[in-house]
PDB file of C-alpha atoms in Angstrom:
ATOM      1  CA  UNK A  68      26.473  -1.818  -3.365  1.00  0.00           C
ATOM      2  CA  UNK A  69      23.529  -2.205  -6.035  1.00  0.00           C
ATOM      3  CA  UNK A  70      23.987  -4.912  -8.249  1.00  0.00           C
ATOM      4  CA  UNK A  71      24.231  -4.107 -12.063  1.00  0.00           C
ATOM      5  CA  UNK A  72      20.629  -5.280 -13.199  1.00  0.00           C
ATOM      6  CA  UNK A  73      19.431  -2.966  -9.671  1.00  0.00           C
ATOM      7  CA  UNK A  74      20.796  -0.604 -11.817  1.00  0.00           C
ATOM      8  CA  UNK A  75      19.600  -1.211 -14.708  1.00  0.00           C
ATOM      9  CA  UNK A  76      15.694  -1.529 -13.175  1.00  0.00           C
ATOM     10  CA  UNK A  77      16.571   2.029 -11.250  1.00  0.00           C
ATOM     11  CA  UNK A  78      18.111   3.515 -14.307  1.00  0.00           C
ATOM     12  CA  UNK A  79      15.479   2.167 -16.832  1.00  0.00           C
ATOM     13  CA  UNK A  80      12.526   3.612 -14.514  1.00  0.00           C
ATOM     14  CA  UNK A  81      14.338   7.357 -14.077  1.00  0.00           C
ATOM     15  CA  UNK A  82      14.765   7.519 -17.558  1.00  0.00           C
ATOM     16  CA  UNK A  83      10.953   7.062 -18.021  1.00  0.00           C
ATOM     17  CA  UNK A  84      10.055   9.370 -15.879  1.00  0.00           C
ATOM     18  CA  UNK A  85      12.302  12.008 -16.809  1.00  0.00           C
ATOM     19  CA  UNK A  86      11.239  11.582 -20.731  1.00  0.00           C
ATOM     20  CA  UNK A  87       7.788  11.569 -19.918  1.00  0.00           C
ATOM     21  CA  UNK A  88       8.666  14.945 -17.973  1.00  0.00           C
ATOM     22  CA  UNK A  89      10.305  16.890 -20.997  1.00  0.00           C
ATOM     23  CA  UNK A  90       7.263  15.764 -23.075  1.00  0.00           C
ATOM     24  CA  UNK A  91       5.413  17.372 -20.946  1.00  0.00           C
ATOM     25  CA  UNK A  92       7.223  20.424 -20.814  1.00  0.00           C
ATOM     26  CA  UNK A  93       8.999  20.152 -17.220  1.00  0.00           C
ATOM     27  CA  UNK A  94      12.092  21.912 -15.994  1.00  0.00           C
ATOM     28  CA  UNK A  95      14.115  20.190 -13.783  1.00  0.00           C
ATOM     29  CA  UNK A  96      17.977  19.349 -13.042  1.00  0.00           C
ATOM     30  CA  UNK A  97      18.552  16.072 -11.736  1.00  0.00           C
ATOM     31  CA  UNK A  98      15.973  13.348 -10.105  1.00  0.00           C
ATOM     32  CA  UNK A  99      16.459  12.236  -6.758  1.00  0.00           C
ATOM     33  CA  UNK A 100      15.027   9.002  -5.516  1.00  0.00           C
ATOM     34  CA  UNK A 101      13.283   9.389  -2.540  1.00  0.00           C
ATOM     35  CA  UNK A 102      11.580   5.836  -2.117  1.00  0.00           C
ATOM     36  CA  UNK A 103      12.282   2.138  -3.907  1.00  0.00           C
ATOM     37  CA  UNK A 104      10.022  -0.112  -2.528  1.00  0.00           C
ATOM     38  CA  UNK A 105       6.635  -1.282  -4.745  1.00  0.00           C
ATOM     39  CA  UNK A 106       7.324   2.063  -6.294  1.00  0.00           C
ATOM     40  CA  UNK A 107      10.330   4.344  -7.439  1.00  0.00           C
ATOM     41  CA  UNK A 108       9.547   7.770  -6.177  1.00  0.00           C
ATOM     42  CA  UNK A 109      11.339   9.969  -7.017  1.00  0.00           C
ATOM     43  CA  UNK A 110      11.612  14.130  -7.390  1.00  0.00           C
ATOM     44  CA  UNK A 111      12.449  16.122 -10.350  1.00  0.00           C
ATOM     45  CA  UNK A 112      14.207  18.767  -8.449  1.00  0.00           C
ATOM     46  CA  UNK A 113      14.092  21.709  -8.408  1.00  0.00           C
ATOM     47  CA  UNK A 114      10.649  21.427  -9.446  1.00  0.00           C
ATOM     48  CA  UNK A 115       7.786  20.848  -7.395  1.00  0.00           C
ATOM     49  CA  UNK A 116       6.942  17.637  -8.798  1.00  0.00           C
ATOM     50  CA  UNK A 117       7.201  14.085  -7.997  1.00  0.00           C
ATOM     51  CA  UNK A 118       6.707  10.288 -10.556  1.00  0.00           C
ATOM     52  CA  UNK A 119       6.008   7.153  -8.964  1.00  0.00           C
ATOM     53  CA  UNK A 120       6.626   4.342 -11.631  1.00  0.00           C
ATOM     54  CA  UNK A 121       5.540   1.278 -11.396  1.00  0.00           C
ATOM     55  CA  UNK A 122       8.344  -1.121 -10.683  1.00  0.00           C
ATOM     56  CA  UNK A 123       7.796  -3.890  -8.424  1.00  0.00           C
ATOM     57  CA  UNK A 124       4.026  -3.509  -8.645  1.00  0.00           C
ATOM     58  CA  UNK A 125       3.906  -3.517 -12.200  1.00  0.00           C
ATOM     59  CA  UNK A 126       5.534  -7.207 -12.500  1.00  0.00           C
ATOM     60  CA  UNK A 127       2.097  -8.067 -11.009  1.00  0.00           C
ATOM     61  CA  UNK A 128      -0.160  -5.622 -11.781  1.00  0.00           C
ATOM     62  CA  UNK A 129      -0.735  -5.067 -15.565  1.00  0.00           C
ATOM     63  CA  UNK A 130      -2.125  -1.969 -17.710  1.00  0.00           C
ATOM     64  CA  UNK A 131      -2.687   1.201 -15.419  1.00  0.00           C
ATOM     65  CA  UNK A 132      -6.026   0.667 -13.943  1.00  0.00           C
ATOM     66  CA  UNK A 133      -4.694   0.521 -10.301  1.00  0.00           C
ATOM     67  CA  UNK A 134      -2.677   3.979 -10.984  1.00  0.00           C
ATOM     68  CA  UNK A 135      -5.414   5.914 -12.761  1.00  0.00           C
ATOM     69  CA  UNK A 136      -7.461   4.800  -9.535  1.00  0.00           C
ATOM     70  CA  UNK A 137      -5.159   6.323  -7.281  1.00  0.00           C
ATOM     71  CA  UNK A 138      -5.459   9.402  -9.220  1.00  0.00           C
ATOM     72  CA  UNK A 139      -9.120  10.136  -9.378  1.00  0.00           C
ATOM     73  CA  UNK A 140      -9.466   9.357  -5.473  1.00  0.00           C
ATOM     74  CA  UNK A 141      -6.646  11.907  -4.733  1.00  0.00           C
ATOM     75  CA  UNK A 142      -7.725  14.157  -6.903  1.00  0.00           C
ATOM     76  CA  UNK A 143     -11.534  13.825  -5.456  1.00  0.00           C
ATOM     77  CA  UNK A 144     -10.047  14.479  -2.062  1.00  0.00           C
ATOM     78  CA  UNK A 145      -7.894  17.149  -2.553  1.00  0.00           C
ATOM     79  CA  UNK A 146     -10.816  18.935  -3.736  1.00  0.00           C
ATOM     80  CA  UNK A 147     -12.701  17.611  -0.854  1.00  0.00           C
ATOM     81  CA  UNK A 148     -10.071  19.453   0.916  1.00  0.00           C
ATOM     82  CA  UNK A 149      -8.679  16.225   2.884  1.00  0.00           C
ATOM     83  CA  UNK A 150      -5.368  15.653   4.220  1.00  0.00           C
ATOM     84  CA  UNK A 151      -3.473  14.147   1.006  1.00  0.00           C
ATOM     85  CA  UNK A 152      -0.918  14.739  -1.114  1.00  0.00           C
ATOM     86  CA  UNK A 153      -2.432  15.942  -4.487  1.00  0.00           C
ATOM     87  CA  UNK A 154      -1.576  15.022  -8.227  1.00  0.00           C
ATOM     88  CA  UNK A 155       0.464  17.344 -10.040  1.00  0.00           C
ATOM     89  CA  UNK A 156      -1.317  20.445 -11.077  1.00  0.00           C
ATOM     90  CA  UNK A 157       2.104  21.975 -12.825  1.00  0.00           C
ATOM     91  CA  UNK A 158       1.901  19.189 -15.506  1.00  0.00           C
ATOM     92  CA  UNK A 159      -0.604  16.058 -16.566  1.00  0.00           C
ATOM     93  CA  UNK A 160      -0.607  13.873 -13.821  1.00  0.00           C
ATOM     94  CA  UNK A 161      -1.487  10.833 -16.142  1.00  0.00           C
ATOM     95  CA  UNK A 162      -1.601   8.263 -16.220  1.00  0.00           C
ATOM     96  CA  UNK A 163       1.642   7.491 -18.450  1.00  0.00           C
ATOM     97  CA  UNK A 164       2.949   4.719 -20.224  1.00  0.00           C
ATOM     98  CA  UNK A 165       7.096   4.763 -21.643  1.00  0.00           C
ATOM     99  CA  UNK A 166       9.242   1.837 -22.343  1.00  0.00           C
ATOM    100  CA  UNK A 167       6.411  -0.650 -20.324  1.00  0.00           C
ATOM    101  CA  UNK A 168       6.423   1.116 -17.515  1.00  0.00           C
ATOM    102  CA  UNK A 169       3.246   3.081 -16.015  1.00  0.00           C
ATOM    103  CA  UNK A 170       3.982   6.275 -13.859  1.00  0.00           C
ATOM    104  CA  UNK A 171       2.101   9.393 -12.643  1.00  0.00           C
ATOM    105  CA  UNK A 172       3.037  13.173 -11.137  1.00  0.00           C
ATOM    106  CA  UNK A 173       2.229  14.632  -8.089  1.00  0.00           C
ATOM    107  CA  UNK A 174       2.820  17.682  -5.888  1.00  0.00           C
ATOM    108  CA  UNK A 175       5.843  17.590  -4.304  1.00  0.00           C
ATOM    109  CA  UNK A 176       5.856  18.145  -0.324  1.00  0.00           C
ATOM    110  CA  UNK A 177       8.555  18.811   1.907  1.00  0.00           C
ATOM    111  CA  UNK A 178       9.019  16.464   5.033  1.00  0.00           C
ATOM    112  CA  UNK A 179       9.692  16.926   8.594  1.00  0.00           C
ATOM    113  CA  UNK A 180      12.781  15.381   9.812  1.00  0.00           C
ATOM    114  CA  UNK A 181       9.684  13.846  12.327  1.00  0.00           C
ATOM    115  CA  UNK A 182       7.514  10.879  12.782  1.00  0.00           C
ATOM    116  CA  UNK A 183       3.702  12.476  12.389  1.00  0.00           C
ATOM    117  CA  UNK A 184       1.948  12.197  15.532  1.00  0.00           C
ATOM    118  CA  UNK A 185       0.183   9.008  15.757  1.00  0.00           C
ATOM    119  CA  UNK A 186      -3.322  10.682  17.538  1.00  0.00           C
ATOM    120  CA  UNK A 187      -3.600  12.966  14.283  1.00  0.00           C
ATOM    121  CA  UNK A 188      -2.773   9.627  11.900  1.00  0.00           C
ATOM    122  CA  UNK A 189      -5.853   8.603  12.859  1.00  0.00           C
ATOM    123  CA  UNK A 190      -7.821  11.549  12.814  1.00  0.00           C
ATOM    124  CA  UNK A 191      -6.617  12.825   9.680  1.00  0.00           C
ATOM    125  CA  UNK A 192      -7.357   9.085   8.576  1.00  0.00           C
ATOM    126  CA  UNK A 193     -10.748   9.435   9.606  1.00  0.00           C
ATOM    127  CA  UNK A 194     -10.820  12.716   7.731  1.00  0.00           C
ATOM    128  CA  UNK A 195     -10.355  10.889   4.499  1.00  0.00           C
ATOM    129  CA  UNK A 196     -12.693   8.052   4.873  1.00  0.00           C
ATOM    130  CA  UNK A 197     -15.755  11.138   5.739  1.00  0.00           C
ATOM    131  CA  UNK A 198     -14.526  12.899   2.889  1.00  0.00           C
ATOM    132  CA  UNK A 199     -14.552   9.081   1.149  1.00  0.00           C
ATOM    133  CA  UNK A 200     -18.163   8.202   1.399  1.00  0.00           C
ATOM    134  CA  UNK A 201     -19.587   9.856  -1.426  1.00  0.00           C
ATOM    135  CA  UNK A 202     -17.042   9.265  -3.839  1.00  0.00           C
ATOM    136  CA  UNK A 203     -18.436   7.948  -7.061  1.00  0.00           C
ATOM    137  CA  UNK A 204     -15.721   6.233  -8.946  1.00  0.00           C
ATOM    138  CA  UNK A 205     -15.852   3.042 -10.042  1.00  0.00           C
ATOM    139  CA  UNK A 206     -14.170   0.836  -7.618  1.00  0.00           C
ATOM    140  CA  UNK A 207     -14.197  -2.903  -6.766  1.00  0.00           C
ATOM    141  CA  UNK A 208     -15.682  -4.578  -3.576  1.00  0.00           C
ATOM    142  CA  UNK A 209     -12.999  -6.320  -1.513  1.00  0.00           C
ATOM    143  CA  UNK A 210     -10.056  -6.083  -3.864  1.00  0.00           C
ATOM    144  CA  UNK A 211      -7.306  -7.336  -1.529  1.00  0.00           C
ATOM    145  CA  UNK A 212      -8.690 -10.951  -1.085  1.00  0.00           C
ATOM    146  CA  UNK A 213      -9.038 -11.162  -4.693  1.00  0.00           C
ATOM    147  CA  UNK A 214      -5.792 -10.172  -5.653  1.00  0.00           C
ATOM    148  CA  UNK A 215      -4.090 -12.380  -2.850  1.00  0.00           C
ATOM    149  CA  UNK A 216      -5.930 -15.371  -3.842  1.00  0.00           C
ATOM    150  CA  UNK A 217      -4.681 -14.740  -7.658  1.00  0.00           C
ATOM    151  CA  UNK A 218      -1.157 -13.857  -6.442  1.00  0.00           C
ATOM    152  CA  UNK A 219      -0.840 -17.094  -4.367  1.00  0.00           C
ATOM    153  CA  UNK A 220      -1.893 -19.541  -7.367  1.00  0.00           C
ATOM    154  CA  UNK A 221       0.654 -17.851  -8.678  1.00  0.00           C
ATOM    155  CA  UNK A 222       3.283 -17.557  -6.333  1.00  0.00           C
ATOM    156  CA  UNK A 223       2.764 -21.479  -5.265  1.00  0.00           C
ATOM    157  CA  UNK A 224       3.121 -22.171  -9.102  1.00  0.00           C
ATOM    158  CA  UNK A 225       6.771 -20.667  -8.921  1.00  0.00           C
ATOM    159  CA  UNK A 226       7.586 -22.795  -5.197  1.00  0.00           C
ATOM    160  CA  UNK A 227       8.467 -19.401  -3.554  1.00  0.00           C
ATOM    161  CA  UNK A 228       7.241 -21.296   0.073  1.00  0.00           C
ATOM    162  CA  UNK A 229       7.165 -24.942   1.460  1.00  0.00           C
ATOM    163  CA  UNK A 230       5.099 -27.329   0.861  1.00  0.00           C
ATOM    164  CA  UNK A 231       4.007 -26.759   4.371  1.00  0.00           C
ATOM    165  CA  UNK A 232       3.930 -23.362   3.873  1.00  0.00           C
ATOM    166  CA  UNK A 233       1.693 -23.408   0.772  1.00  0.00           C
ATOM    167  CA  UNK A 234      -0.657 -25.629   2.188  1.00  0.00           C
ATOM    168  CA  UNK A 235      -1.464 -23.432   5.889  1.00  0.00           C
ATOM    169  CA  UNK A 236      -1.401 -20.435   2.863  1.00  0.00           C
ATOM    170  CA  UNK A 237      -4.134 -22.078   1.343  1.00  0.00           C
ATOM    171  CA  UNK A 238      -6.183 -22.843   4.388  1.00  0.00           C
ATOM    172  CA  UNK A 239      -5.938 -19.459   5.552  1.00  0.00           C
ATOM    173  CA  UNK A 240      -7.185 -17.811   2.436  1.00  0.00           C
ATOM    174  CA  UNK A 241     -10.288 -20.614   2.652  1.00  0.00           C
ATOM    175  CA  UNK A 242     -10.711 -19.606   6.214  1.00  0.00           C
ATOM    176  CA  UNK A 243     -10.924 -15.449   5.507  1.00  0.00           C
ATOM    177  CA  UNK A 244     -13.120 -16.037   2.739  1.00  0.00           C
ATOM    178  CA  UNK A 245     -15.628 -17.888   4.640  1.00  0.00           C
ATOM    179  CA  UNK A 246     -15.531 -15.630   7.317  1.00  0.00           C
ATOM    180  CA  UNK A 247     -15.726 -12.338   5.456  1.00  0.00           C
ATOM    181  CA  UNK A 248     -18.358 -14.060   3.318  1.00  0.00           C
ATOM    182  CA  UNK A 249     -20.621 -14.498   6.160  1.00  0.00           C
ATOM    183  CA  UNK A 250     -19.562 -10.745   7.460  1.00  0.00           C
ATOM    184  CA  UNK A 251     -22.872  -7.960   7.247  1.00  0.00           C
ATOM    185  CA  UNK A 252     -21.037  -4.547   7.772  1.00  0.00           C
ATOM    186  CA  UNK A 253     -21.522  -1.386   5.982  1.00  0.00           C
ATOM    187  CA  UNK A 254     -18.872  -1.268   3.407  1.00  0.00           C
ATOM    188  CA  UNK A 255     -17.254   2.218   1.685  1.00  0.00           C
ATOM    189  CA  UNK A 256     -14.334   3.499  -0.344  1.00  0.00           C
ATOM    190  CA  UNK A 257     -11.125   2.762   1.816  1.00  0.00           C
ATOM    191  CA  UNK A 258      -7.152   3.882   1.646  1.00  0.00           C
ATOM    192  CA  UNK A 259      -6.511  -0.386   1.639  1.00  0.00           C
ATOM    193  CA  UNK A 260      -3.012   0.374   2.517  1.00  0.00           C
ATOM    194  CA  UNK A 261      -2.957   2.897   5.425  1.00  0.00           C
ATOM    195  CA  UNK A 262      -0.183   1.807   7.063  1.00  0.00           C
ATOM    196  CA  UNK A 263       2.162   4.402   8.529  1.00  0.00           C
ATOM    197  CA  UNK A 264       4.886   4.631   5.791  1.00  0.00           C
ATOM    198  CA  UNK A 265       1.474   6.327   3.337  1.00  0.00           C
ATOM    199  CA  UNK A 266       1.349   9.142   5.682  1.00  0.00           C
ATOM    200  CA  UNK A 267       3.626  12.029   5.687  1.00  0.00           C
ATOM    201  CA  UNK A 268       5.032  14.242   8.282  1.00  0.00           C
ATOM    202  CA  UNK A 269       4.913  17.538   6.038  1.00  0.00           C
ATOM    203  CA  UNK A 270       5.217  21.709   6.379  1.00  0.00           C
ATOM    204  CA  UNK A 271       1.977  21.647   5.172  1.00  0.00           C
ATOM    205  CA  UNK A 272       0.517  19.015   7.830  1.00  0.00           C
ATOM    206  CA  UNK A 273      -0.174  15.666   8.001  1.00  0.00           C
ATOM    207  CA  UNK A 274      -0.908  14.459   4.703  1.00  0.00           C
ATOM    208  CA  UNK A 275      -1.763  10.702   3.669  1.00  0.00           C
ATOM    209  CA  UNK A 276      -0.729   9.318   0.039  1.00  0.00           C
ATOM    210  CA  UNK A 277      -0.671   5.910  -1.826  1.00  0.00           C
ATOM    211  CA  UNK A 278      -4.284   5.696  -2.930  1.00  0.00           C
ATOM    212  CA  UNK A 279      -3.434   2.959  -5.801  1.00  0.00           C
ATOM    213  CA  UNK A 280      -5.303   0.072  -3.393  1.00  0.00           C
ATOM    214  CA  UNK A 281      -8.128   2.222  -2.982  1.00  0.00           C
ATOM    215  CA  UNK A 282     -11.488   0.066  -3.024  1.00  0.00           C
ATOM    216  CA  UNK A 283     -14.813  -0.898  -1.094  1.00  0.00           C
ATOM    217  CA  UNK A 284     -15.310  -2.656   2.401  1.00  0.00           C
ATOM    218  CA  UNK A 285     -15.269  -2.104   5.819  1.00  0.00           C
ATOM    219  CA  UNK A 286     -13.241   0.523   7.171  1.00  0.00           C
ATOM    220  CA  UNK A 287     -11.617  -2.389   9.970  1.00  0.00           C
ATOM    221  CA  UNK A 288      -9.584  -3.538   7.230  1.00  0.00           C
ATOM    222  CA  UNK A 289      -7.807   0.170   6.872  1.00  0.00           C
ATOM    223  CA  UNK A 290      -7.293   0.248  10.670  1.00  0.00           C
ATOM    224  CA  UNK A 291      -5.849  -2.835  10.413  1.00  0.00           C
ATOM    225  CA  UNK A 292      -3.676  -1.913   8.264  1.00  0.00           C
ATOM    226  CA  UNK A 293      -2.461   0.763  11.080  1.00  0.00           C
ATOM    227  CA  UNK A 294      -1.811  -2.176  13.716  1.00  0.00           C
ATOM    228  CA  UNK A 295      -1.245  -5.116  12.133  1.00  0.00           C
ATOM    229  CA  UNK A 296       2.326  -5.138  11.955  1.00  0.00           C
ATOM    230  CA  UNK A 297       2.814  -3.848  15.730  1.00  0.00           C
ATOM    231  CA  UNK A 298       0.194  -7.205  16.942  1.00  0.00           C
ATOM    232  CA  UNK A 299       2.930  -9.419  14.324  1.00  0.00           C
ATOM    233  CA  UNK A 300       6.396  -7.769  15.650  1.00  0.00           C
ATOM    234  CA  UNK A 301       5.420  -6.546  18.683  1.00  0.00           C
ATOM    235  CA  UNK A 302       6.794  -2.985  18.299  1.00  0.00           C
ATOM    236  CA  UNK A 303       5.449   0.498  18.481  1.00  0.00           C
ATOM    237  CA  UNK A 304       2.220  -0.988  20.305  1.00  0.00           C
ATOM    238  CA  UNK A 305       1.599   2.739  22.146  1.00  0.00           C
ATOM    239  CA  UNK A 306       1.881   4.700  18.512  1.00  0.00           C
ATOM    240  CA  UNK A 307      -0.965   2.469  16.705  1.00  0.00           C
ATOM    241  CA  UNK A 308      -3.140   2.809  20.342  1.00  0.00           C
ATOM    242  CA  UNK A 309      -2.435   6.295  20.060  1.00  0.00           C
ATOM    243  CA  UNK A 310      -3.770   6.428  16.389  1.00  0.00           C
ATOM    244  CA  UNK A 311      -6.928   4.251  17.127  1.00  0.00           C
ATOM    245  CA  UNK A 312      -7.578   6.846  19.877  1.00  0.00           C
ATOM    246  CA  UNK A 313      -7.169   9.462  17.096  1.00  0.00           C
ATOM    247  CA  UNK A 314      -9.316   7.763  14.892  1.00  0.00           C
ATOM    248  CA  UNK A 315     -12.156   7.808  17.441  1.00  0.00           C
ATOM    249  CA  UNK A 316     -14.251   4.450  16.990  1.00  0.00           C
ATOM    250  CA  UNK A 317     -13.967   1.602  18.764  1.00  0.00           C
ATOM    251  CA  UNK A 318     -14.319  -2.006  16.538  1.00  0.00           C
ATOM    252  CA  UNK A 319     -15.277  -5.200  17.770  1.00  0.00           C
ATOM    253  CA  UNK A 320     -12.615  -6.974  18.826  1.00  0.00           C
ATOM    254  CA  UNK A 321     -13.441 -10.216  16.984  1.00  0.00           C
ATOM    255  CA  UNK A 322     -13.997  -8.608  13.498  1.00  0.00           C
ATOM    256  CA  UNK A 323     -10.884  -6.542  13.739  1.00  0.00           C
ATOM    257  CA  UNK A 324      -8.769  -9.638  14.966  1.00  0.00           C
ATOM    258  CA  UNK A 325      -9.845 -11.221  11.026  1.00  0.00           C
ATOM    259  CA  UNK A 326      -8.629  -7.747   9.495  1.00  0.00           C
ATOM    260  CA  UNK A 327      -5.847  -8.084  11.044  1.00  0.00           C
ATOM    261  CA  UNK A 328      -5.356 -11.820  10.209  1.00  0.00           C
ATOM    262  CA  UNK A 329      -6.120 -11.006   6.859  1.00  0.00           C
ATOM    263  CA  UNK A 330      -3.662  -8.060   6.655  1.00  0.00           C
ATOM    264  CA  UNK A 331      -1.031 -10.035   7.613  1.00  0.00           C
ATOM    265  CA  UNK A 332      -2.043 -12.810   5.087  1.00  0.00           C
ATOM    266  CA  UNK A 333      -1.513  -9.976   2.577  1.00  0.00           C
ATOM    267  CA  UNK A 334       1.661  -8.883   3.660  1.00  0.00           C
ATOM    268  CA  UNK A 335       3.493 -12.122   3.650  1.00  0.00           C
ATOM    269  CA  UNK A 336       2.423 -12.790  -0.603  1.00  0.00           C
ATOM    270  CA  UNK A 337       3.852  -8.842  -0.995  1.00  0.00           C
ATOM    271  CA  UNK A 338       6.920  -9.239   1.126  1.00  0.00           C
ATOM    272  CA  UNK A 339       8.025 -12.096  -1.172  1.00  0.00           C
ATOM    273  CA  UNK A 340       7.613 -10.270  -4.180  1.00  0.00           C
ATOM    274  CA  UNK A 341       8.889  -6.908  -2.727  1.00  0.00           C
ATOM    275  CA  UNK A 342      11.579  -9.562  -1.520  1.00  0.00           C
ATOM    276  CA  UNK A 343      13.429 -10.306  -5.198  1.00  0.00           C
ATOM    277  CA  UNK A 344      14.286  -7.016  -5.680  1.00  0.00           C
ATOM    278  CA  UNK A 345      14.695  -5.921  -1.680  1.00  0.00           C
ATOM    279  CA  UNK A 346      15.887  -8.644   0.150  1.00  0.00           C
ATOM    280  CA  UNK A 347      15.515  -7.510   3.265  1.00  0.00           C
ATOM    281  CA  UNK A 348      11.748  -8.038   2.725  1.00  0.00           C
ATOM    282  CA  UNK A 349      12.372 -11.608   3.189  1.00  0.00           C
ATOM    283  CA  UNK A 350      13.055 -11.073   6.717  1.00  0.00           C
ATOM    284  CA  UNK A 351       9.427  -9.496   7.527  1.00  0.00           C
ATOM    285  CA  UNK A 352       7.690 -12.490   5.720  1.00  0.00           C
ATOM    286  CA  UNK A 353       9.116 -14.941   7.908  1.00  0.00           C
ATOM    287  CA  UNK A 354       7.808 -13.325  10.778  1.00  0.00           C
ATOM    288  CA  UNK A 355       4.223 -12.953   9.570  1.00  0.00           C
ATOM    289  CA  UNK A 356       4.441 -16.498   8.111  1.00  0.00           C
ATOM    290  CA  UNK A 357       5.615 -17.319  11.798  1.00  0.00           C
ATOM    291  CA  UNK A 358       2.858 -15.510  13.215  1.00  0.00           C
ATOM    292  CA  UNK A 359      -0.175 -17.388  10.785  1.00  0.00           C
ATOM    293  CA  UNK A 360       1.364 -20.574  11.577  1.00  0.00           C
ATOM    294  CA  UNK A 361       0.794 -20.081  15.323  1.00  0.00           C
ATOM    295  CA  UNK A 362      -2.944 -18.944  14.824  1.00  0.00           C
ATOM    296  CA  UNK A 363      -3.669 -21.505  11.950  1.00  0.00           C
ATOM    297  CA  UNK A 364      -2.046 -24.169  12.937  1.00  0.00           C
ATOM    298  CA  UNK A 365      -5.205 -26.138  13.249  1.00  0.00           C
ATOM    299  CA  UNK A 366      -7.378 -25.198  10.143  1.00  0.00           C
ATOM    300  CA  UNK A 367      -4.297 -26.614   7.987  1.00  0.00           C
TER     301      UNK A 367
END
């Protein structure tokens, strides 16, 4: 059963979207959640047009930087003509800002009952990073390590792991910087969060979304985030092999074992704070702390 203030965040964040909606002009029925993780996604049935709002990300994130992002790269590939879901055409996309929450529109695309096959993941993955390269937004180089080094000051500050914990934390984020510092590989606009839950299974194709941690580096750290959680839980190893083969280029296996290390690093500061409001996030950080305790035992 959801809890009263889960109700009042869901409420609160439907309500946004829905006013900023009317302003706009929209007609529509009734909104239907249709994700609650980082973001509230939701449609605004019967029209054909989705809001993400900013929930968990945006007790982290501040202003709408990271949103107006996501916007520009969609829109740039859409027009590319790459495999993505596209922002709302029907009404402004945004970005939007009502009672301190940020949100956007988008098209709305009907699913397949169907996992997408994993070969055309990664070729419709590779599809987006060619269509990628000549994007000229402005973007940041190697956002993710920045952002986890800030978010585990901060989440350290608040005790949210052990003492032991905090301290192998530390020493791993030293160790990827180091290494990634002394990394020469060409470096382009990137998805930074391509796992497999951005990619939909639609009527119109395979289509990838979630562009919000779009920036510049190497495009291991995107594959990574394909495998990384099959090489931490040890599940659907044959899907991500089948979406490497789809993605057609093989990567050193050294360099893509620190993506992958550094993925994982990622996911563990994220599944705590995805964790307050969805505790069953909790359970997935303890195996990825698990996992960097066994390959960093000895740099702590």
């Amino acid at each position: 059963m959801t809890s009263p203030p889960e109700n009042a965040r869901l409420e609160n964040a439907i309500n946004a979207a829905c006013a900023v909606a009317k302003q706009q002009g929209l007609k529509f029925t009734e909104a239907v959640v249709l994700q609650d993780r980082s973001n509230l996604v939701i449609h605004l049935r019967p029209a054909p047009v989705v809001a993400r709002i900013a929930t968990t990300t945006g007790t982290v994130r501040f202003g709408d930087t990271w949103f107006a992002k996501e916007i520009a790269v969609a829109s740039y590939l859409a027009a590319a003509g790459a495999p993505v879901v596209s922002p709302s055409k029907l009404i402004q996309p945004g970005t939007h800002q009502h009672n301190r929450l940020v949100l956007s529109f988008w098209e709305f695309v009907e699913e397949i009952d169907k996992l997408p096959d994993a070969t055309v993941v990664g070729k419709t993955l590779r599809e987006c990073h060619e269509a990628l390269v000549n994007f000229a937004g402005d973007l940041t180089v190697l956002e993710p390590l920045t952002e986890c080094e800030t978010l585990l000051c901060n989440l350290i500050s608040q005790n949210a792991f052990s003492l032991e914990d905090s301290e192998m934390l530390q020493a791993v984020n030293h160790h990827l910087k180091s290494q990634f510092q002394q990394l020469q590989l060409p470096m382009q606009p990137l998805h930074g969060d391509s796992n497999f839950s951005n990619v939909l299974n639609t009527t119109g194709g395979v289509l990838w979304t979630d562009w919000e941690d779009t920036f510049i580096g190497h495009i291991a750290w995107d594959i990574a985030c394909l495998i990384a959680s099959s090489h931490v839980f040890g599940t659907e190893m044959e899907r991500t092999t089948a979406a490497l083969y789809g993605y057609g280029l093989a990567i050193d296996q050294e360099i893509l074992d620190l993506f992958i290390a550094a993925r994982t690093f990622q996911g563990v500061l994220w599944n705590f704070i995805i964790g307050q409001q969805h505790p069953e996030s909790l359970q997935r950080l303890e195996v990825r702390l698990r996992w960097l305790r066994d390959r960093f035992s000895t740099i702590a």
